Coordinates of C-alpha atoms in Angstrom, one line a residue:
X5 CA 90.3 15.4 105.8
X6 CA 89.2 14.9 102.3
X7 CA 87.8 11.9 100.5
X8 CA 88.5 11.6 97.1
X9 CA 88.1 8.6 94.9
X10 CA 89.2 8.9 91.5
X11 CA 87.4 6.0 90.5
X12 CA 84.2 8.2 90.8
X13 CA 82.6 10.0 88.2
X14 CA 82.0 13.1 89.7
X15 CA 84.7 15.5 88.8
X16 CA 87.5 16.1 91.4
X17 CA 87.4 19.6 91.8
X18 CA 83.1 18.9 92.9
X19 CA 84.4 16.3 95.4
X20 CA 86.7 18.7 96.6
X21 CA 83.3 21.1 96.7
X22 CA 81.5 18.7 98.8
X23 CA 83.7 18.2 101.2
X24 CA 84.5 21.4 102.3
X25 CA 80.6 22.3 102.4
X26 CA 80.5 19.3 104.2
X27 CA 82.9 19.9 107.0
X28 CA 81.1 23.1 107.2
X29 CA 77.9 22.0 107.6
X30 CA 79.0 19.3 110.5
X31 CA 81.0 22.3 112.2
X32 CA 84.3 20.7 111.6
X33 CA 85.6 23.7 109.8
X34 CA 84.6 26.6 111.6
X35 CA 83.4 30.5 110.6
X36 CA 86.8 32.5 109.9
X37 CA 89.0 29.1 110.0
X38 CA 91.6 29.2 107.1
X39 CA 91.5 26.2 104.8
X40 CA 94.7 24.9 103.5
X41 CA 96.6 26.7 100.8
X42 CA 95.9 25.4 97.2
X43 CA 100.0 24.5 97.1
X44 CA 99.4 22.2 100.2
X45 CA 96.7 20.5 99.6
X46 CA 97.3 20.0 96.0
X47 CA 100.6 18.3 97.3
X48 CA 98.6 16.5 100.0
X49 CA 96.2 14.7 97.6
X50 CA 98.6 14.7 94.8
X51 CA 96.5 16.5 92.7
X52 CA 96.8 19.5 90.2
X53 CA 96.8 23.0 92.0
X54 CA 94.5 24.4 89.4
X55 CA 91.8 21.8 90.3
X56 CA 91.9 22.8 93.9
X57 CA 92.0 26.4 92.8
X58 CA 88.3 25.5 90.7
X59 CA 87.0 24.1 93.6
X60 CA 88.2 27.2 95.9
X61 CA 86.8 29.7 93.8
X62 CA 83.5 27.3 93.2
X63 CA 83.1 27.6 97.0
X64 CA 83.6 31.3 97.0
X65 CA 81.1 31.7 94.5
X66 CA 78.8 29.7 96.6
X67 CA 79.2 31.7 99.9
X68 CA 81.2 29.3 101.3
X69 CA 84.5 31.0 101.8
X70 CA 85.9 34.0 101.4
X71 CA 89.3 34.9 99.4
X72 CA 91.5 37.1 101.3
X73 CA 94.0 38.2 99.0
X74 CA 97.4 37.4 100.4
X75 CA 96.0 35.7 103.2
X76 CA 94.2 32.7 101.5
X77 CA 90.9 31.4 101.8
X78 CA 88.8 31.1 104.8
X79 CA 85.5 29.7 106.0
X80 CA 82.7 32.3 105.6
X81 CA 79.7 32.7 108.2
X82 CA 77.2 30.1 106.8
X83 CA 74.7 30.3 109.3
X84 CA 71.9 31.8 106.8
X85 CA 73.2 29.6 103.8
X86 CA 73.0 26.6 105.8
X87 CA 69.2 27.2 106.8
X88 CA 68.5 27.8 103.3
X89 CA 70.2 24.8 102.3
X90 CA 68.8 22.6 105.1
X91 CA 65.3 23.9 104.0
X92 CA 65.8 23.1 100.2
X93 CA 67.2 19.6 101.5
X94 CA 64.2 18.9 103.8
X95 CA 61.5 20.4 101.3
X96 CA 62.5 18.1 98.9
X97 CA 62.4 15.0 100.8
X98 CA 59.0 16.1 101.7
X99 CA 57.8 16.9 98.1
X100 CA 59.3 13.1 97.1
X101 CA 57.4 11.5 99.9
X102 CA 54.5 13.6 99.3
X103 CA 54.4 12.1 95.7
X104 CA 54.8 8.5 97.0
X105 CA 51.2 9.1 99.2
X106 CA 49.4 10.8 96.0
X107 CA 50.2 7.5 94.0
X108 CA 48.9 5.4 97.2
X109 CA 46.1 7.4 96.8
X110 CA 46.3 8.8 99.8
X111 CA 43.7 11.9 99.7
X112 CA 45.6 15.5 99.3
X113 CA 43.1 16.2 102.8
X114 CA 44.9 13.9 104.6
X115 CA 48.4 15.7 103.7
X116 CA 46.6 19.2 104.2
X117 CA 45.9 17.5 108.2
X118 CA 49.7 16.6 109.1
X119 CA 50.3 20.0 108.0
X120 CA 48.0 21.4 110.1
X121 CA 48.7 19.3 112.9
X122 CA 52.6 20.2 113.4
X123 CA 51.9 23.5 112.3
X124 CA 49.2 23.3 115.9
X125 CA 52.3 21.5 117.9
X126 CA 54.3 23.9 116.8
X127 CA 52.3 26.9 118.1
X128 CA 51.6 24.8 121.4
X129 CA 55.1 25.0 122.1
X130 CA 55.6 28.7 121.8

């Protein structure tokens, strides 16, 4: 369920992070589904229970999941954060490409048309 290479550089308890968000995000874990309790996935990935605790409460501080004490921790409703997250994804791809056509000298008029043009498409399909 959870890739993990301890070769990598990125700190375990952030792999642990990214996975989760993730699963999420692919609707693998659902809203309200209970993720596995730091004792058993600690033991599953032979890992130290404290790192998986970092990540849980890393996701909790996100808006990930929610802690329900005694119960454990379960998937929050991400349905705004994942539009917001999408959005920040997406408008950053944009603003990259949309550096790569300024050095091509491609005229900011040009860029100003595509927008208008899907924002046209956009409004034909309402």
């Amino acid at each position: 369920m959870f890739d993990i290479d301890e070769k990598s550089r990125m700190p375990i308890y952030e792999q642990i992070t990214e996975n989760v968000k993730r699963l999420i995000i692919q609707g693998v874990l659902l809203p309200e589904e209970k993720l596995p309790s730091v004792r058993s996935l600690a033991q599953e990935l032979t890992i130290n229970p404290n790192t998986i605790q970092k990540a849980y409460r890393e996701l909790e501080r996100e808006g990930y999941v929610i802690s329900r004490p005694g119960k454990g921790s379960f998937v929050n409703d991400m349905t705004e954060t994942m539009n917001r997250e999408h959005i920040k994804t997406l408008t950053d791809e944009v603003e990259s490409l949309i550096k790569e056509l300024v050095f091509l000298d491609v005229p900011g008029v040009n860029l100003k048309e595509l927008i208008d043009k899907a924002e046209r498409e956009k409004e034909g399909h309402k």
